PDB file of C-alpha atoms in Angstrom:
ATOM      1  CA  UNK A   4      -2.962  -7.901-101.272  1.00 94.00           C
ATOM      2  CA  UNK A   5       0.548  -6.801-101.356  1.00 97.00           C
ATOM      3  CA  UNK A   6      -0.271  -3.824 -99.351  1.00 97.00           C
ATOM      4  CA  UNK A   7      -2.025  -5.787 -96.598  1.00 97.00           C
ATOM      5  CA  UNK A   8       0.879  -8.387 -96.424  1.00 98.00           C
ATOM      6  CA  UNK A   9       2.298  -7.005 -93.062  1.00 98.00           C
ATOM      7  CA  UNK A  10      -0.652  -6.959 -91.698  1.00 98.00           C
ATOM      8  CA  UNK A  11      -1.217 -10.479 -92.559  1.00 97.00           C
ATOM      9  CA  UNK A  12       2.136 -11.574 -91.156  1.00 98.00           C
ATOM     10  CA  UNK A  13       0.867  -9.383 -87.668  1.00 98.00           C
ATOM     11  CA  UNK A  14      -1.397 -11.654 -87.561  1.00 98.00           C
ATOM     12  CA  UNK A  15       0.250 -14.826 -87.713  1.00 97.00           C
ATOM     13  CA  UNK A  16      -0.201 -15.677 -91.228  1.00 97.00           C
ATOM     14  CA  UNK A  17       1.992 -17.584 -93.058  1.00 97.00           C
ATOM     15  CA  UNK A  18       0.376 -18.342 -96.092  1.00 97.00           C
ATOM     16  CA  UNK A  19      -2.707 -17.142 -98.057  1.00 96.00           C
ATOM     17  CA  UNK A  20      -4.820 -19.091-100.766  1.00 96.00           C
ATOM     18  CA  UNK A  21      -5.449 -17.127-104.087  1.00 96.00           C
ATOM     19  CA  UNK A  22      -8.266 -17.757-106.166  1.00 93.00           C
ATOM     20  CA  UNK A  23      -7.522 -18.293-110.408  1.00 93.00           C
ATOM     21  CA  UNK A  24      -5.642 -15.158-110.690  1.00 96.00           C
ATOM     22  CA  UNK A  25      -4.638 -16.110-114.862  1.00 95.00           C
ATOM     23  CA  UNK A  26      -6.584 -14.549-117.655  1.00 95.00           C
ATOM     24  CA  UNK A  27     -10.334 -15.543-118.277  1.00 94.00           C
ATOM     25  CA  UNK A  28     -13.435 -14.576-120.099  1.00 92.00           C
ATOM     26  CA  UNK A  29     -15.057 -15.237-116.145  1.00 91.00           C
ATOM     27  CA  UNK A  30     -17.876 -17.239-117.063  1.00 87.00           C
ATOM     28  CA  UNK A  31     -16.880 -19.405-113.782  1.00 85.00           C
ATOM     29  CA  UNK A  32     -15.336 -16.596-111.385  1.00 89.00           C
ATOM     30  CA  UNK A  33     -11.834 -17.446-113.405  1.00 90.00           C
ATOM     31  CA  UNK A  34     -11.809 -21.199-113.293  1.00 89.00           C
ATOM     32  CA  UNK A  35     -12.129 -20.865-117.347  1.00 90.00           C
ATOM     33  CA  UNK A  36      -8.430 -19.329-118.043  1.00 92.00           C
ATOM     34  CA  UNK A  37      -7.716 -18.766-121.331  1.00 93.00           C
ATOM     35  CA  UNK A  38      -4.136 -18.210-120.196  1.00 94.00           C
ATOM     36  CA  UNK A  39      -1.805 -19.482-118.147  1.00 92.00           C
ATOM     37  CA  UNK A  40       0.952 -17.224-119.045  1.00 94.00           C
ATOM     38  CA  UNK A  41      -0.752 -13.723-118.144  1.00 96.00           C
ATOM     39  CA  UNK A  42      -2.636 -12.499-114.922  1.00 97.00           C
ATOM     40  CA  UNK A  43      -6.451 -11.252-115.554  1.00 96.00           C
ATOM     41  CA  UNK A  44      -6.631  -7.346-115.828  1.00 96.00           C
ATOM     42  CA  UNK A  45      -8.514  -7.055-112.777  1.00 95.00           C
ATOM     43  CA  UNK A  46      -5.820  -8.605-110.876  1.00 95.00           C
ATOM     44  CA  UNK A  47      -2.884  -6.487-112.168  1.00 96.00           C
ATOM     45  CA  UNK A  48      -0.171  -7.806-114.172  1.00 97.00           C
ATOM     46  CA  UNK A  49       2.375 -10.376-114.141  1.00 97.00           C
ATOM     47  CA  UNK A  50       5.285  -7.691-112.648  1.00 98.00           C
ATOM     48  CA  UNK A  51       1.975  -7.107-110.028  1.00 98.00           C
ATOM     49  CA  UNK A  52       1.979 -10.965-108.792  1.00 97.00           C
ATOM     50  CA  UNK A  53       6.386 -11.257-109.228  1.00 98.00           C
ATOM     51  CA  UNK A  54       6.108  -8.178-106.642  1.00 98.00           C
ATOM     52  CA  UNK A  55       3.793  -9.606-104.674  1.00 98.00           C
ATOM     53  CA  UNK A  56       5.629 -12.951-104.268  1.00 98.00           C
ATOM     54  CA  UNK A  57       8.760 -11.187-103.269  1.00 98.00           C
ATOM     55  CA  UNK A  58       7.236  -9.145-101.119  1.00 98.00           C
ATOM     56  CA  UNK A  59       5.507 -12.211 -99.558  1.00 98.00           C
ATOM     57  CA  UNK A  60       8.684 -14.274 -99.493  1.00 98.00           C
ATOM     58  CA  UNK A  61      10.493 -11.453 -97.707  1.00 98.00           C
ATOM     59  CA  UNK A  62       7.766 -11.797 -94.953  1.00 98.00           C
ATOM     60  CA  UNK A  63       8.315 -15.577 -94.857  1.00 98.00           C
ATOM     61  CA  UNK A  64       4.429 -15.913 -96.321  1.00 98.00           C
ATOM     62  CA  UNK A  65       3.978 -18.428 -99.043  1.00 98.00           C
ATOM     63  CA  UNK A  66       0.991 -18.096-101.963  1.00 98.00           C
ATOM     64  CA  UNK A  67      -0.166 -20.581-102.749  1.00 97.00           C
ATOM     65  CA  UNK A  68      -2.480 -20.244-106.568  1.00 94.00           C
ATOM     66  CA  UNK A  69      -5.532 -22.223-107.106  1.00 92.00           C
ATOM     67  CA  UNK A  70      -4.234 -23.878-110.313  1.00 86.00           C
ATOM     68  CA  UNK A  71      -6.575 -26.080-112.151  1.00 81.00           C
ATOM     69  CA  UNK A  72      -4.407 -26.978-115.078  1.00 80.00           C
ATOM     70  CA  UNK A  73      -7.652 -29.170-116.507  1.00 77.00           C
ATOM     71  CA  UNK A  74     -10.029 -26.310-116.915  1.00 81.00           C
ATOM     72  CA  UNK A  75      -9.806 -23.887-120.026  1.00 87.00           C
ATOM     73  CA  UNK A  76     -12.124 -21.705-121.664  1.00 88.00           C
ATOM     74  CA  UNK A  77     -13.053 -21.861-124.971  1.00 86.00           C
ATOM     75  CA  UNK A  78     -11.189 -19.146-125.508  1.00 89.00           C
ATOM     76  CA  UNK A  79      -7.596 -20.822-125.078  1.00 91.00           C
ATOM     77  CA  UNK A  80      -5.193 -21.188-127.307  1.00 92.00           C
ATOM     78  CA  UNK A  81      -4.850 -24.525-126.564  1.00 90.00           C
ATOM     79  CA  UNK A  82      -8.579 -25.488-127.092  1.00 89.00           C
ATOM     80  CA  UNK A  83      -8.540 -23.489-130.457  1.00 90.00           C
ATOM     81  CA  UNK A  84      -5.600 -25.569-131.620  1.00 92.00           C
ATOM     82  CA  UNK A  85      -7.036 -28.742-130.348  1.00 89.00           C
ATOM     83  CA  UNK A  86     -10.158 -28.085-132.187  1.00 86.00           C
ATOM     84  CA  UNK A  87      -8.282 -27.390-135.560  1.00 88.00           C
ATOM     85  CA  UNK A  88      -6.081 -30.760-134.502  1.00 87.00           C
ATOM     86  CA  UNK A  89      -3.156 -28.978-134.392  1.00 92.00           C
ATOM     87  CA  UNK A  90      -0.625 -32.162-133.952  1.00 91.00           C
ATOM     88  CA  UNK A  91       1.092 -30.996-130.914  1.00 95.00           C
ATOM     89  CA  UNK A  92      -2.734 -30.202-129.402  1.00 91.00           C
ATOM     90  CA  UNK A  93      -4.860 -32.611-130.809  1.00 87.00           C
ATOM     91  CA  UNK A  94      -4.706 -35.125-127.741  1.00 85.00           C
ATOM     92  CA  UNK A  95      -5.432 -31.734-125.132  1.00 85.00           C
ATOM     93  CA  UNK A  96      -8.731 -32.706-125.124  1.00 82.00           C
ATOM     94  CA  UNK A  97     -11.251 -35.335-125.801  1.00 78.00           C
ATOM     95  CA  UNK A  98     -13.119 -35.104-129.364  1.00 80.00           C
ATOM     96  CA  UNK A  99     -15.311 -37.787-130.220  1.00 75.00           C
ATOM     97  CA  UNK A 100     -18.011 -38.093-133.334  1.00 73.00           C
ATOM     98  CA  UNK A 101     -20.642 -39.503-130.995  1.00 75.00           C
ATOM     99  CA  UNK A 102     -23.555 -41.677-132.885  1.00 78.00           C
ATOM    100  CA  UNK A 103     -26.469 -41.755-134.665  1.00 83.00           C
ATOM    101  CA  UNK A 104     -29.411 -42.427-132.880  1.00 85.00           C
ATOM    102  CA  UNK A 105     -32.440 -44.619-135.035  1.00 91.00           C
ATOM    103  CA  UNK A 106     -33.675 -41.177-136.650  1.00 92.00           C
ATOM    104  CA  UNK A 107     -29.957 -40.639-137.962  1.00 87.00           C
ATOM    105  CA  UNK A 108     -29.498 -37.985-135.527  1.00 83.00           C
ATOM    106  CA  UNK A 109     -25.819 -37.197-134.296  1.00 77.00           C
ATOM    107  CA  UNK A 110     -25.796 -38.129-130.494  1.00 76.00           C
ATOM    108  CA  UNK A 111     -23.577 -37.404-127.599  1.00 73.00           C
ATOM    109  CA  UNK A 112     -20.816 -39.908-127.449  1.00 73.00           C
ATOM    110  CA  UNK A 113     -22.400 -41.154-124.292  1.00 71.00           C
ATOM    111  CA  UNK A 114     -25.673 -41.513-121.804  1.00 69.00           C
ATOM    112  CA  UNK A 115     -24.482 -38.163-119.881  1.00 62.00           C
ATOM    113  CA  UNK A 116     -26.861 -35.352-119.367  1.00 60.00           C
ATOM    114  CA  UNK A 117     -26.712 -32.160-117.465  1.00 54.00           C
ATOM    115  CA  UNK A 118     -29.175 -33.655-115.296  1.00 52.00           C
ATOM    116  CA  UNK A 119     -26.547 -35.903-114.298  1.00 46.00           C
ATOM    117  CA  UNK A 120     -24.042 -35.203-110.792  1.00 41.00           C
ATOM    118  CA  UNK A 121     -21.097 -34.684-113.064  1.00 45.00           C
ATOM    119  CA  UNK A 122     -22.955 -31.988-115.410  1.00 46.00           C
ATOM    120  CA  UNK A 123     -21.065 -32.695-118.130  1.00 48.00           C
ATOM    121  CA  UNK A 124     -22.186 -32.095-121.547  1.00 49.00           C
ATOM    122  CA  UNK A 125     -21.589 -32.140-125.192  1.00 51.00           C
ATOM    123  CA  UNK A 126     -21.581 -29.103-127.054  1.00 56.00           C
ATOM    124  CA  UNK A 127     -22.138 -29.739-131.116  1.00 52.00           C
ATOM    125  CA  UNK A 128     -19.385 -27.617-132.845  1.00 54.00           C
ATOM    126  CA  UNK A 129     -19.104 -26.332-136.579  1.00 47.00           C
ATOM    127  CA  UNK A 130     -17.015 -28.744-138.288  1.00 49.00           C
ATOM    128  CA  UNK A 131     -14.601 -31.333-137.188  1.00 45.00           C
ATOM    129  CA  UNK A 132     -14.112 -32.443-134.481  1.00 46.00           C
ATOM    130  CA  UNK A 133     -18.266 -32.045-133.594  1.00 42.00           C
ATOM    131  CA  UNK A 134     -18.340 -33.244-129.873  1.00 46.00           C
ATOM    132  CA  UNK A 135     -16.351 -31.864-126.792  1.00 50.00           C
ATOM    133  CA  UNK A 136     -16.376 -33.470-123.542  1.00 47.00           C
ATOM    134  CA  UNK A 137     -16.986 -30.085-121.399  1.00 46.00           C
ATOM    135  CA  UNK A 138     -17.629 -30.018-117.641  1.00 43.00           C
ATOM    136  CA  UNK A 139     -19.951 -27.930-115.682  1.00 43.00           C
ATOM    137  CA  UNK A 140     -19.699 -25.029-118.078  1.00 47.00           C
ATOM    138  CA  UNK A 141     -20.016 -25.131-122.180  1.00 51.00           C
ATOM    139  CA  UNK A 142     -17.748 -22.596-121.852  1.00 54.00           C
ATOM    140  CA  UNK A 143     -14.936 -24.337-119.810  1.00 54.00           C
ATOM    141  CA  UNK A 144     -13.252 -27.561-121.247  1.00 57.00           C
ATOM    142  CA  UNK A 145     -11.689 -29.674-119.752  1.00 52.00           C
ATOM    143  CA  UNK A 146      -8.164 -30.471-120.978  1.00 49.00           C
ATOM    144  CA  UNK A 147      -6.830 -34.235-120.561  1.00 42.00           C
ATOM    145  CA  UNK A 148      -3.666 -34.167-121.386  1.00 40.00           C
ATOM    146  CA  UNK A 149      -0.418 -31.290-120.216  1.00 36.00           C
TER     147      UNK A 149
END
């Protein structure tokens, strides 16, 4: 992108869009970062974007990053420290014991099925907390709280 930036300014440009460019296990094209702090391999690095951005601002072209602070991947830090209720990240997300149904089975803590517009589901982990609110994706949750 940096390379092309001229000819995007040429052209009367004066801002481009970028996709998630943060690190992600890309089970949903990057929208599942596991972090916020460093840029996926396949994008570059973070001295990559920094060059890009000056380069950009010296052409009078903002970037503008598709930042969906919400959506993390189970691979986060911050969902693995919610999940072991780390006190600072227990709140990140929502963890709820659902109920038992009349056969005493463990339920979702709600009607919600993938079948449903929202597609969110509830994903039965291995010990406490054992239900994650999780949208679109198993893979992605979705934090609540920054």
């Amino acid at each position: 992108i940096t390379s092309r930036l001229e000819y995007l300014r040429d052209l009367g440009i004066d801002a481009a869009w970028l996709s998630p460019i943060f690190k992600s296990p890309m089970h949903d094209f990057g929208y599942d970062v596991s972090d916020y702090y460093s840029v996926h391999p396949e994008y570059g690095s973070v001295e990559d974007f920094e060059h890009l951005l000056k380069k950009a601002h010296e052409l009078n072209i903002k970037i503008i990053l598709d930042f969906v602070p919400n959506h993390t991947s189970n691979e986060s830090d911050w969902f693995f420290k919610s999940s072991h209720r780390d006190e600072y990240y227990s709140d990140w997300y929502i963890w709820e014991n659902g109920h038992l149904d009349t056969k005493g089975l463990r339920r979702p803590p709600n009607n919600w099925t993938e079948s449903d517009a929202s597609r969110a589901t509830f994903k039965t982990l291995t010990g406490p907390p054992p239900n994650l609110l999780d949208a679109r994706s198993r893979r992605k949750p979705v934090c609540h709280t920054l």
